[in-house]
Short mmCIF file of C-alpha atoms in Angstrom, two decimals:
data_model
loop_
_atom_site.label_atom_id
_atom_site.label_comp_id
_atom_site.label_asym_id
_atom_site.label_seq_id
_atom_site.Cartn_x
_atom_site.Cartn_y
_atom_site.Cartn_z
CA UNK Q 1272 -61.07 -140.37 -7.27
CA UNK Q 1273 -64.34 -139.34 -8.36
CA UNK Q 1274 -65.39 -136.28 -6.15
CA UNK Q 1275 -68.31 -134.56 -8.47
CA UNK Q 1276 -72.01 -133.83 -6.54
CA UNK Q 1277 -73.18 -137.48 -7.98
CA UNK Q 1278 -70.80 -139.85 -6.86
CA UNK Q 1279 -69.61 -137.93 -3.57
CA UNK Q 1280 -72.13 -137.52 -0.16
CA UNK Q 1281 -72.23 -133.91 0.71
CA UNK Q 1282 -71.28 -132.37 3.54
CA UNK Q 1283 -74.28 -130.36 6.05
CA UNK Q 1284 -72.58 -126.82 6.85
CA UNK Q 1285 -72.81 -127.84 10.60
CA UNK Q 1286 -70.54 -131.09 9.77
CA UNK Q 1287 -68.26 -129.08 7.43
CA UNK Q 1288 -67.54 -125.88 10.09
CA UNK Q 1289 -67.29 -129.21 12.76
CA UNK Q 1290 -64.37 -131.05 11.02
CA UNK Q 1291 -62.58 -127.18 10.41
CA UNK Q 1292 -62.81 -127.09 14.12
CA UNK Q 1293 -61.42 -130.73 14.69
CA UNK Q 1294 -58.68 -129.50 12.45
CA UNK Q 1295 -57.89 -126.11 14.08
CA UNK Q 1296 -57.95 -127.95 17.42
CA UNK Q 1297 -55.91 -130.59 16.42
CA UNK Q 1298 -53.27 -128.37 14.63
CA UNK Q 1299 -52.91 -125.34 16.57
CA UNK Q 1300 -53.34 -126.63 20.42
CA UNK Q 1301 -51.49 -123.91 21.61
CA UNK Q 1302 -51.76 -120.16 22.33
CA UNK Q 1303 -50.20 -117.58 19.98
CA UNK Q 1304 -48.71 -114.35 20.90
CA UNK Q 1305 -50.11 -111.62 18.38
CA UNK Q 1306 -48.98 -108.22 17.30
CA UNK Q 1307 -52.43 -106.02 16.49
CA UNK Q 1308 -54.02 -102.54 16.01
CA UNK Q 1309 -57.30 -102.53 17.23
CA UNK Q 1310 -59.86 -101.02 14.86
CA UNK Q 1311 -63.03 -101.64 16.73
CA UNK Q 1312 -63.73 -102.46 20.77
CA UNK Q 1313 -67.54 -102.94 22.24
CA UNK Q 1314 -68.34 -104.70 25.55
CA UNK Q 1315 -71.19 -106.48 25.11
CA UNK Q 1316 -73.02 -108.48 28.37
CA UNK Q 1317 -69.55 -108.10 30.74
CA UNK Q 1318 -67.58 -109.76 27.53
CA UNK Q 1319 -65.25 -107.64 25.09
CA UNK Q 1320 -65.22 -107.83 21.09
CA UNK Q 1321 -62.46 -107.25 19.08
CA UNK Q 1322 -61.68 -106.67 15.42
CA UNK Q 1323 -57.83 -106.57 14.58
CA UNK Q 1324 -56.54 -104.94 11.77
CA UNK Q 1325 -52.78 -105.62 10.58
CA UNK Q 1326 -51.81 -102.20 7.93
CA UNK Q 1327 -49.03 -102.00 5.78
CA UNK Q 1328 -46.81 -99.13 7.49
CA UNK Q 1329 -46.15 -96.66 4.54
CA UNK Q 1330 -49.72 -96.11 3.38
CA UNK Q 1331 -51.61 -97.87 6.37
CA UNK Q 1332 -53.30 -100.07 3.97
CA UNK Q 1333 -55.14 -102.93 5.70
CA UNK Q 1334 -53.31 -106.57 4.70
CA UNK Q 1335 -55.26 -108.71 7.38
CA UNK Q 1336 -57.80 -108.79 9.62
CA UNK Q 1337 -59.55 -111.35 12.49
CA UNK Q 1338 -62.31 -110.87 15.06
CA UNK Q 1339 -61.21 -111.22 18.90
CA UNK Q 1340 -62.98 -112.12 21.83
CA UNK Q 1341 -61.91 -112.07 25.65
CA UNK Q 1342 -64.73 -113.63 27.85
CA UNK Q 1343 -66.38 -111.97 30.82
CA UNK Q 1344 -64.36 -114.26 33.03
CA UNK Q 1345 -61.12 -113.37 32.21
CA UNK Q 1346 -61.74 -109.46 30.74
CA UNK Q 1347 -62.47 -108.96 34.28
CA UNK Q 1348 -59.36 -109.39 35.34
CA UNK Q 1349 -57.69 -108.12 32.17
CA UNK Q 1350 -59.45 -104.85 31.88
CA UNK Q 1351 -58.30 -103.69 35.48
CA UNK Q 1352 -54.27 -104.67 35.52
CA UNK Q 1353 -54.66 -103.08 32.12
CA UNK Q 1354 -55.54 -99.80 32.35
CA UNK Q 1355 -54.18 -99.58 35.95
CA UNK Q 1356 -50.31 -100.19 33.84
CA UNK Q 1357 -51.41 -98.27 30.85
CA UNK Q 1358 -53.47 -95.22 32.04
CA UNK Q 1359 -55.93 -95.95 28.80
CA UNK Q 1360 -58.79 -98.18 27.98
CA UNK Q 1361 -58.74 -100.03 24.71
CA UNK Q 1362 -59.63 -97.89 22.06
CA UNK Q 1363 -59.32 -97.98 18.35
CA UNK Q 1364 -56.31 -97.18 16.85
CA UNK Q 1365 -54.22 -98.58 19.52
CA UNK Q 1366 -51.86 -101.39 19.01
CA UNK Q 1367 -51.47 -104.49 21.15
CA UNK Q 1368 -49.93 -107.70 22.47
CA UNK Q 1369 -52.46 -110.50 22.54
CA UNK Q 1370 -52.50 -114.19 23.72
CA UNK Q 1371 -54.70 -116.13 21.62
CA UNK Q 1372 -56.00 -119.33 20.91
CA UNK Q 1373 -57.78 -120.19 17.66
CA UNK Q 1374 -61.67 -121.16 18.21
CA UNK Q 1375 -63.92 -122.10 15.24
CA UNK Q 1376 -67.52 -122.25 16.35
CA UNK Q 1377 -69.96 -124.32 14.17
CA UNK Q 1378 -72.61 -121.56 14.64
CA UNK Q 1379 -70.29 -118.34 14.91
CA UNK Q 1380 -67.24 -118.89 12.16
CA UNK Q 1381 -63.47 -118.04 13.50
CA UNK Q 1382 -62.19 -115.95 16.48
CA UNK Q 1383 -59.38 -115.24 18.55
CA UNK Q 1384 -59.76 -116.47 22.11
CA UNK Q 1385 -58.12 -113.46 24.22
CA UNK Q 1386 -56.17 -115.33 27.08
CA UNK Q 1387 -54.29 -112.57 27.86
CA UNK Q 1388 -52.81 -108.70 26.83
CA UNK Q 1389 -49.31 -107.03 27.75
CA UNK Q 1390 -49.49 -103.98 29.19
CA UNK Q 1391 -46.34 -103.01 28.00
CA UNK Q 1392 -46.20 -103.63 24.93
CA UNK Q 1393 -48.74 -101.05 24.33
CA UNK Q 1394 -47.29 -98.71 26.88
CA UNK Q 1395 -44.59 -98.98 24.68
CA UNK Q 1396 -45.71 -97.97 21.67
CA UNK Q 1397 -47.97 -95.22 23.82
CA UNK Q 1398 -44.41 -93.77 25.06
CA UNK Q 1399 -43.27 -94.63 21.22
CA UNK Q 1400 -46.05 -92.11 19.38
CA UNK Q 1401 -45.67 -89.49 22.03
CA UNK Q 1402 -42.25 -89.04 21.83
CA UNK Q 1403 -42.76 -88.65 17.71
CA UNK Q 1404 -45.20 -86.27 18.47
CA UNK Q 1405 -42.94 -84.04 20.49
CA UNK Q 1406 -40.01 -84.50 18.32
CA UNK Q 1407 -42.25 -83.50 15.36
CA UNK Q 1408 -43.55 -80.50 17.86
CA UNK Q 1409 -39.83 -79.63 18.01
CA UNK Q 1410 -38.78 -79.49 14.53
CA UNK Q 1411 -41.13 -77.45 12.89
CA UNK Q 1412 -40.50 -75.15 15.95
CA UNK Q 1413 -43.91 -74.80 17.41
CA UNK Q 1414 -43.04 -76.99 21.16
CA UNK Q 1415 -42.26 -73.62 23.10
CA UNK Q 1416 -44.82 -70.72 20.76
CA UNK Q 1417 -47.29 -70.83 23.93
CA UNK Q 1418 -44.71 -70.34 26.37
CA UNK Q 1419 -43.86 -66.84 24.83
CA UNK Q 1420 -47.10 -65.54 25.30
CA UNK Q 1421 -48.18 -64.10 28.27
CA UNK Q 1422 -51.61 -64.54 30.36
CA UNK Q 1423 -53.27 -60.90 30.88
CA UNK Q 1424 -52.86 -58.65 34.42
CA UNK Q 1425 -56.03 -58.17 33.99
CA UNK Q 1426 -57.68 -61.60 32.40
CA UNK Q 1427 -61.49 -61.84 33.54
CA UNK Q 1428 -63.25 -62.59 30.16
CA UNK Q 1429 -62.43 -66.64 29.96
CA UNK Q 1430 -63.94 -68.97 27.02
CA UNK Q 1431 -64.03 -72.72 28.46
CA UNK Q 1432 -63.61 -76.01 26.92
CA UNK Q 1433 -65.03 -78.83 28.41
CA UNK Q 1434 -67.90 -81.25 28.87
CA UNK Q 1435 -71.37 -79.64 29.30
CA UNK Q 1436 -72.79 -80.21 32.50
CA UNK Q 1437 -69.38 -81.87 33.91
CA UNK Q 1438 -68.22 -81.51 37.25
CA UNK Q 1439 -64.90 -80.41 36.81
CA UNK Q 1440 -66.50 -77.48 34.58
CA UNK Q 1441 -68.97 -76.69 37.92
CA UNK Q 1442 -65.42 -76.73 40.04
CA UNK Q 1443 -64.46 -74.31 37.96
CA UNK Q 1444 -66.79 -72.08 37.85
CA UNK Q 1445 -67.32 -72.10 41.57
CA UNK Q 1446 -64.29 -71.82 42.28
CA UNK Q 1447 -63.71 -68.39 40.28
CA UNK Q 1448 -66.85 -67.04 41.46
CA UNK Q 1449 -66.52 -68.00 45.22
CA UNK Q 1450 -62.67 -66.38 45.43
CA UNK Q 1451 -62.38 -64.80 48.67
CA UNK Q 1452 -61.59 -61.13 47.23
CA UNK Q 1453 -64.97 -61.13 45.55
CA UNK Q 1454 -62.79 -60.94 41.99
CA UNK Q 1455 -65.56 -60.98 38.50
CA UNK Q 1456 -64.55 -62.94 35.85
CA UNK Q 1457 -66.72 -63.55 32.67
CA UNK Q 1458 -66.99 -67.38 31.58
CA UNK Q 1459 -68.13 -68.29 27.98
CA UNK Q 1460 -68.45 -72.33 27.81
CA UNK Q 1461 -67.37 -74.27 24.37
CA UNK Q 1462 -68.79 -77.60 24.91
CA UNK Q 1463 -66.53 -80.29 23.33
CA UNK Q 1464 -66.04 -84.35 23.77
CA UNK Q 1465 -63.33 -84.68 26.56
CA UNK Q 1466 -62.74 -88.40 26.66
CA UNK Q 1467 -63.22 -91.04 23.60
CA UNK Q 1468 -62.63 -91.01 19.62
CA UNK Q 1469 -64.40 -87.82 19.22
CA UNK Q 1470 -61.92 -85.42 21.48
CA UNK Q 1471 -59.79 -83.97 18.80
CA UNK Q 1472 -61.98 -83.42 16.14
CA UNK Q 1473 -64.71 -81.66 19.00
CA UNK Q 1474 -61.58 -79.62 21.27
CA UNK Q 1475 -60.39 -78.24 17.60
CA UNK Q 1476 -63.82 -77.24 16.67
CA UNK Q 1477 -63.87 -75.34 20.16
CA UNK Q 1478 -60.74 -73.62 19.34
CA UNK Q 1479 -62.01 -72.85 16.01
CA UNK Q 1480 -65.31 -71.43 17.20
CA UNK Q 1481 -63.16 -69.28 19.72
CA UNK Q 1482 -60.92 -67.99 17.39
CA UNK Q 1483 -63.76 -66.17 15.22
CA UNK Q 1484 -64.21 -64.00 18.34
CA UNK Q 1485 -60.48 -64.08 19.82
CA UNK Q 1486 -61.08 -60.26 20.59
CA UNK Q 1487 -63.73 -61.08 23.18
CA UNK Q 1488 -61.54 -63.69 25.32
CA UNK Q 1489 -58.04 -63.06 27.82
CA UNK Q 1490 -57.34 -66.74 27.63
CA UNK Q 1491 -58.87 -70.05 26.69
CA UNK Q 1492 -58.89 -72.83 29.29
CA UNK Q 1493 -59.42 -76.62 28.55
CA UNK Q 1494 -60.50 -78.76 31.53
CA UNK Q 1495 -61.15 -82.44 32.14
CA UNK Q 1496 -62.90 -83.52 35.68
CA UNK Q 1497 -64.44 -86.46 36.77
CA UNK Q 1498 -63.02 -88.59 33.89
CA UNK Q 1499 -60.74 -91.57 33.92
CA UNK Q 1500 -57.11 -91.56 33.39
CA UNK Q 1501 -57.34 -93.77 30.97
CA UNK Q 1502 -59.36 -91.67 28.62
CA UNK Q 1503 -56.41 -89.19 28.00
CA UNK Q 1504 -56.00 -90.31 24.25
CA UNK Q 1505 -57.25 -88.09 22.95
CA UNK Q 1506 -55.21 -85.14 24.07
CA UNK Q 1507 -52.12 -86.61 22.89
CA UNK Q 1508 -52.80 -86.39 19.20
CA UNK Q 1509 -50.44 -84.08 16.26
CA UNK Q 1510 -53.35 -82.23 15.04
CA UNK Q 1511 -54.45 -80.68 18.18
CA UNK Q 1512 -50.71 -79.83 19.47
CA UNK Q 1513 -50.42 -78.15 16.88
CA UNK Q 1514 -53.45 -76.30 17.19
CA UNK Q 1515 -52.98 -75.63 20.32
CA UNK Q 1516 -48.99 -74.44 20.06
CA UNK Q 1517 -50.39 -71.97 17.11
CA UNK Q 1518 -53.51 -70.15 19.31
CA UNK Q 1519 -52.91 -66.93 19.46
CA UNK Q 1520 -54.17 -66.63 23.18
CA UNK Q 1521 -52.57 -68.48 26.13
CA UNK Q 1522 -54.11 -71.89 26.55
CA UNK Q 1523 -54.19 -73.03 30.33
CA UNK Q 1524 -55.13 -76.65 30.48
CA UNK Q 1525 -56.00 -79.37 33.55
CA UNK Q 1526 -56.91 -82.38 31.78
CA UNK Q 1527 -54.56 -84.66 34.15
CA UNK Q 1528 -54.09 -86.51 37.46
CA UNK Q 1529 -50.86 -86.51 39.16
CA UNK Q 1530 -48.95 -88.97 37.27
CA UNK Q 1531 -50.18 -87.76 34.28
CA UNK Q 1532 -48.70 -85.65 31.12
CA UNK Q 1533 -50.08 -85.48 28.24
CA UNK Q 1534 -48.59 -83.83 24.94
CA UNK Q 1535 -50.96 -81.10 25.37
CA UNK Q 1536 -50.39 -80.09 28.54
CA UNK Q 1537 -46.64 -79.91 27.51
CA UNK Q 1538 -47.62 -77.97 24.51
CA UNK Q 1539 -50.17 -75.37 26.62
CA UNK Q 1540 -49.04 -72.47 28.02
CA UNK Q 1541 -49.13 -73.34 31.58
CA UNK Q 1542 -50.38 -76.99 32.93
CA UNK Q 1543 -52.11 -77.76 35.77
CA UNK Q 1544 -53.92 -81.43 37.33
CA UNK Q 1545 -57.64 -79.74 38.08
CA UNK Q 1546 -59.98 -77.50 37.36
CA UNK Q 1547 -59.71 -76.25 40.25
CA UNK Q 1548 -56.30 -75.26 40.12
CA UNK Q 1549 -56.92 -73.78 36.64
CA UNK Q 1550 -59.69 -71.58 38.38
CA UNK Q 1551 -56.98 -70.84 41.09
CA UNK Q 1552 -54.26 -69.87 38.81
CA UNK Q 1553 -56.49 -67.23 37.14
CA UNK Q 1554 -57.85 -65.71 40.48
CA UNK Q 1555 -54.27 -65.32 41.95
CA UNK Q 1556 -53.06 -63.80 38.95
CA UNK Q 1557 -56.24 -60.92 39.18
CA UNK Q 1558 -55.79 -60.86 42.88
CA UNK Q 1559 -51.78 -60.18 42.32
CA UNK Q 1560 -52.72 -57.75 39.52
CA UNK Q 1561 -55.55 -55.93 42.32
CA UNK Q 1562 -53.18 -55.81 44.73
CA UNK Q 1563 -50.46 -54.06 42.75
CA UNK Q 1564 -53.18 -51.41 41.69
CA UNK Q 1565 -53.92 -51.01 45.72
CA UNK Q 1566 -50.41 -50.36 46.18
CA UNK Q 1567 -49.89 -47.73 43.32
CA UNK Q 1568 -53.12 -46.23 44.40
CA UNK Q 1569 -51.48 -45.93 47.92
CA UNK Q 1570 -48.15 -44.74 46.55
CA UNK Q 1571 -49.86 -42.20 44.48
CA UNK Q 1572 -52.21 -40.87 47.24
CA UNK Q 1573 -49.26 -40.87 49.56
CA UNK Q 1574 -47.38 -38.82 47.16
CA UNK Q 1575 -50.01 -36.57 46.23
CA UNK Q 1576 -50.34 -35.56 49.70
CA UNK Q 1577 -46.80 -34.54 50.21
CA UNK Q 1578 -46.00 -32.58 47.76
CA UNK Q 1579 -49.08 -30.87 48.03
CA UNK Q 1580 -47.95 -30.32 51.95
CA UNK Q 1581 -44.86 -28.95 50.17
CA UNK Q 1582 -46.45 -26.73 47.77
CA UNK Q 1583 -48.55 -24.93 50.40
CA UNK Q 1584 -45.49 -24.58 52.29
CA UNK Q 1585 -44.18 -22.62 49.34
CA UNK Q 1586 -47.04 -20.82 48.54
CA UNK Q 1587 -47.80 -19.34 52.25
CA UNK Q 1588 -44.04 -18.39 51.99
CA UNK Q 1589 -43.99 -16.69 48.81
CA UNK Q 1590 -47.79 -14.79 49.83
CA UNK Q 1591 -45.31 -13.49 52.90
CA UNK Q 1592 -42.37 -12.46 50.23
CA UNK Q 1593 -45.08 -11.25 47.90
CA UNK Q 1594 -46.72 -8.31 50.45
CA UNK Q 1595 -43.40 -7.32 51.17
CA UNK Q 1596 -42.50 -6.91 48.00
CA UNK Q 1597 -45.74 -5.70 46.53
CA UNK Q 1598 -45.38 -1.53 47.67
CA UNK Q 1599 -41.71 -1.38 46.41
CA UNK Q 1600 -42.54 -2.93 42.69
CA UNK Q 1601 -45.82 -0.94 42.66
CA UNK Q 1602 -43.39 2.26 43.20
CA UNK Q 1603 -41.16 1.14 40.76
CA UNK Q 1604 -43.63 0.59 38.11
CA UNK Q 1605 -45.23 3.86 38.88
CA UNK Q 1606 -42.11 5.47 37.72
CA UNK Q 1607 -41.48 3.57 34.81
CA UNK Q 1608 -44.85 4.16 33.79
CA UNK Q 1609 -44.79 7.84 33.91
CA UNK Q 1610 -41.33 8.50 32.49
CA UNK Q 1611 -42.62 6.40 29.55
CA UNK Q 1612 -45.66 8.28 29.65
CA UNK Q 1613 -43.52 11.91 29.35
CA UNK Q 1614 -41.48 9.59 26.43
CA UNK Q 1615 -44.57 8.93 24.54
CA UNK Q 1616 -46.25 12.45 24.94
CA UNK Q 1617 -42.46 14.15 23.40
CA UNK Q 1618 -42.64 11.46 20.83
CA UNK Q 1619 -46.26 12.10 19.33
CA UNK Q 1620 -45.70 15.57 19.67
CA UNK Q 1621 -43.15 15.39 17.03
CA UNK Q 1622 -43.94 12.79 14.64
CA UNK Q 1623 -46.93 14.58 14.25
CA UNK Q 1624 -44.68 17.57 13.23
CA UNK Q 1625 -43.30 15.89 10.96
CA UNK Q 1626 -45.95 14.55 9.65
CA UNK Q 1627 -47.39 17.63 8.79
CA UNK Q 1628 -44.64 19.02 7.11
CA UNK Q 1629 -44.38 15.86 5.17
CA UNK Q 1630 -47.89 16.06 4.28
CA UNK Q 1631 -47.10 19.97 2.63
CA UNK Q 1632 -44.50 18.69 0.57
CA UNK Q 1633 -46.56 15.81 -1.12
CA UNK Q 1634 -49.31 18.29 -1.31
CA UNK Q 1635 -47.06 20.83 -3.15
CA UNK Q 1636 -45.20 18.19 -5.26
CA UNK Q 1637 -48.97 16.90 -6.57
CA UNK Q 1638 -50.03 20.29 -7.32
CA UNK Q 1639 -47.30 20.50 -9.91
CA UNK Q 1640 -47.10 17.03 -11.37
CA UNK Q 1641 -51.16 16.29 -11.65
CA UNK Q 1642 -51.35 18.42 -15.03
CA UNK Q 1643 -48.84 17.36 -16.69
CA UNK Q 1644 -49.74 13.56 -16.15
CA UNK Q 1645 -53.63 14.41 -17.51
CA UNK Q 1646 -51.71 15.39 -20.37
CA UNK Q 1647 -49.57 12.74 -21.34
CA UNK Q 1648 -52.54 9.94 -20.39
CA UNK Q 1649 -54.67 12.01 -23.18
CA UNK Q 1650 -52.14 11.91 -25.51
CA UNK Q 1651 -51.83 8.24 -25.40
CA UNK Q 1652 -55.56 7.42 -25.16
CA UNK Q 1653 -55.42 9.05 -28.40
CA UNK Q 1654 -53.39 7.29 -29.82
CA UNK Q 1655 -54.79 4.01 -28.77
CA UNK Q 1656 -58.18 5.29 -30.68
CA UNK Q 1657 -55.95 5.94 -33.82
CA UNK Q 1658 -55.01 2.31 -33.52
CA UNK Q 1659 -58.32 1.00 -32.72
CA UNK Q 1660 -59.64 2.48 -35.73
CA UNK Q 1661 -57.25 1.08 -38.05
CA UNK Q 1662 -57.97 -2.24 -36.96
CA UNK Q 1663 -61.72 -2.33 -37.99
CA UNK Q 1664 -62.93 -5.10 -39.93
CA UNK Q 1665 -65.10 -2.81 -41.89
CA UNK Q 1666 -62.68 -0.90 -43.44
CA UNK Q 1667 -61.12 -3.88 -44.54
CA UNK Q 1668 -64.27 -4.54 -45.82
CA UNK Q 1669 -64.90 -1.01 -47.64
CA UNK Q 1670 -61.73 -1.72 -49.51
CA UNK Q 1671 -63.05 -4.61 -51.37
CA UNK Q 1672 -61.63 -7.46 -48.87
CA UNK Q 1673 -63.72 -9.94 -47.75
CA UNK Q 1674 -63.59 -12.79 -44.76
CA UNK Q 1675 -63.87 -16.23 -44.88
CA UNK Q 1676 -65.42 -18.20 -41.47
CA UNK Q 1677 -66.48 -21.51 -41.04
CA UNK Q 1678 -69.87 -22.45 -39.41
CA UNK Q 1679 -68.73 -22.12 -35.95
CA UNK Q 1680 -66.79 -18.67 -36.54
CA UNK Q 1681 -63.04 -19.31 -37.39
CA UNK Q 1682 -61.52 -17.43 -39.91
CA UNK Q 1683 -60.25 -20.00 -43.08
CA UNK Q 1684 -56.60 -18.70 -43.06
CA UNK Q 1685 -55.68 -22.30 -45.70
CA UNK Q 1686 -58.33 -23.78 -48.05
CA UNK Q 1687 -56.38 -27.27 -46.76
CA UNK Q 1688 -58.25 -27.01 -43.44
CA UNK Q 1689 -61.91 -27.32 -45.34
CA UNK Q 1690 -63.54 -30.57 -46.14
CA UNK Q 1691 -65.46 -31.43 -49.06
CA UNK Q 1692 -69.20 -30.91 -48.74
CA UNK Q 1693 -68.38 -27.92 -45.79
CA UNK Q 1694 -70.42 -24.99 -45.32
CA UNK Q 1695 -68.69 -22.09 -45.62
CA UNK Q 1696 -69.48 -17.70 -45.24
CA UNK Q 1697 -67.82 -15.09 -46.74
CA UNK Q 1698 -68.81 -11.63 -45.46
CA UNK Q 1699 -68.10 -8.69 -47.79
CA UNK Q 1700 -69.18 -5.11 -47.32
CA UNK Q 1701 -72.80 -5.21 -47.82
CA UNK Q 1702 -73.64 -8.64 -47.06
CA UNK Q 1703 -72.71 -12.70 -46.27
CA UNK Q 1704 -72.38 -15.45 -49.17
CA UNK Q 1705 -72.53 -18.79 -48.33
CA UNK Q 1706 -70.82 -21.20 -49.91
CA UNK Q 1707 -70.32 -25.39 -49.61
CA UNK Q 1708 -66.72 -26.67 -51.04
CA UNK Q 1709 -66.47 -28.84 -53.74
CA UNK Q 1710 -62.86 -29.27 -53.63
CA UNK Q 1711 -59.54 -27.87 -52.37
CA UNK Q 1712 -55.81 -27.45 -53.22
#
């Protein structure tokens, strides 16, 4: 059969993409149960797009993809039993059950028809990834590293994380400052994404930001209000866990609703539903903390008092002892004092007795030695002239000797210790020659 552009009528586009539909919908009547991640959800106009993505599981390498589309009619219906079961929206990244039917649209190219999407399936694989994440949590021994710290007595200076301008973050902050004790607490707001792709990357950029200043802050608190339960994605995610199990200041979170846990509120150090009870939790522990300061206070003071009740007691009884007392000691130590008085007066009497015969004895003793140790020190300054003399140079000199020096002044004891070209003086009795070496041995 012939089938080149000459001898074969061509096809229109429209006609071709028509008889690909004819065969889709003549082949594959049916609907298809489908196993998919989803890589991209929009809602355009009350209908929801798709794009599936199949990846290889080792290196998550994409090996197929399709476009999906669920019509307004029946996503309205879908949507709610969906996230009601699940908790979540449809977001990329999770993975899904799908009824399909194959549609080929002369206009549009292939879809999936979405007829229909388990809920469990993907609560499944929800319960699936957050049990890996705590196991993971467990083995590198990081699950319980919050738990062992401890929130401060006296925690007022609180850095936030949540959405700016949210109400739960307005809960919170009225709730601290409207306590009924009048308590002051200092509240430093990290704005990050709380719902959506962008949480993890945005809460971990809060911690990061905190953690330059960790000095300033008594504990971190991350709060969700006013969101849907089925935006809590985000929080149950490896990368912030662990950034959250390694802070080095308690983390107090209330992210949740009632029936809700995620990993991070398992990982923080203490878990609560609201804002508001995260507000609560730090006011009762200051109030707790003020009122065991009231009753130390009151111990003290109470203590204080009695014993200085008692010590007046003691002291009016010892002034009492003390005047009674006072005339006999003052007798007493009269008489001491004047016996050692008469003791002191006998004493200097006769040490300075002997003294003064002490002094005569030196006196005579010096009077004999003095001359004859003049004598002996002129005798030997004498002799140390004698030897003085015999030392001069210049005698040396008169005798025909002569001395060698280099420039500097030393004395050339060994011709070995000259170098050639070397100026050299010799100083003989009437006079200095100067010589320069030529040469030694």
């Amino acid at each position: 059969m012939d089938t080149s552009p000459l001898h074969t009528k061509a096809l229109t586009l429209y006609e071709l993409n028509n008889l690909v539909a004819q065969v889709i919908a003549i082949d594959m009547p049916g609907q298809y149960w489908v196993e998919a991640e989803l890589s991209e959800v929009r809602e355009v106009r009350g209908h929801c797009y798709m794009e599936l993505v199949q990846k290889e599981p080792l290196t998550r390498t994409p090996v197929a993809r399709a476009s999906a589309k669920c019509w307004a009619n029946t996503w309205n219906s879908i949507r709610p039993r969906f996230e009601h079961a699940t908790g979540q929206r449809l977001h990329p990244g999770m993975k899904v059950l799908l009824c399909v039917r194959p549609n080929f649209h002369e206009a549009y190219g292939f879809s999936w028809i979405v007829s229909d999407i388990n809920p469990e399936y993907t609560m499944g694989d929800m319960a699936r990834r957050r049990k890996e994440i705590i196991e993971q949590l467990q083995r590198e021994g990081v699950i319980d590293l919050q738990k062992e710290l401890s929130i401060s007595m006296f925690a007022q200076n609180i850095a936030v994380i949540s959405s700016s301008g949210a109400a739960g973050y307005d809960d919170f902050c009225n709730q601290l400052t409207d306590n009924d004790m009048g308590l002051r607490f200092k509240v430093t707001l990290f704005p990050a994404v709380m719902q959506g792709e962008g949480v993890e990357d945005s809460v971990v950029a809060a911690l990061d930001s905190i953690m330059a200043s960790e000095q300033e802050y008594d504990a971190v608190v991350i709060i969700r209000g006013g969101g849907a339960t089925s935006d809590l994605s985000g929080f149950n995610t490896l990368r912030l866990a662990e950034n959250v199990a390694n802070f080095p200041l308690p983390i107090i979170t209330g992210i949740g609703h009632n029936r809700d846990e995620s990993v991070l509120d398992i990982i923080a150090h203490t878990s609560v539903k609201t804002p508001t009870a995260a507000a609560t939790l730090l006011v009762d522990n200051l109030a707790q903390t003020l009122s065991i300061v009231t009753d130390a206070s009151k111990t003290i003071s109470r203590n204080v008092r009695h014993r200085m009740e008692t010590e007046q007691r003691r002291l009016q009884q010892a002034s009492t002892s003390f005047t009674s007392l006072a005339s006999l000691v003052t007798i007493r130590q009269s008489n001491r004092l004047k016996s050692l008085s008469d003791k002191m007066g006998f004493a200097s009497k006769r040490c300075t007795t002997d003294s003064q015969h002490r002094l005569t004895q030196l006196s005579t003793r010096l009077a004999m030695k003095a001359p004859m140790s003049l004598q002996a020190l002129r005798h030997r300054i004498e002799m140390f002239e004698r030897r003085t003399e015999s030392l001069d140079p210049t005698l040396l000199l008169k005798r025909g000797y002569s001395i060698t020096t280099t420039t500097d002044g030393k004395i050339v004891r060994d011709p070995k210790t000259l170098s050639n070209g070397e100026t050299i003086r010799t100083q003989v009795e009437h006079g200095t020659i100067t010589s320069v070496v030529t040469a030694t041995e």
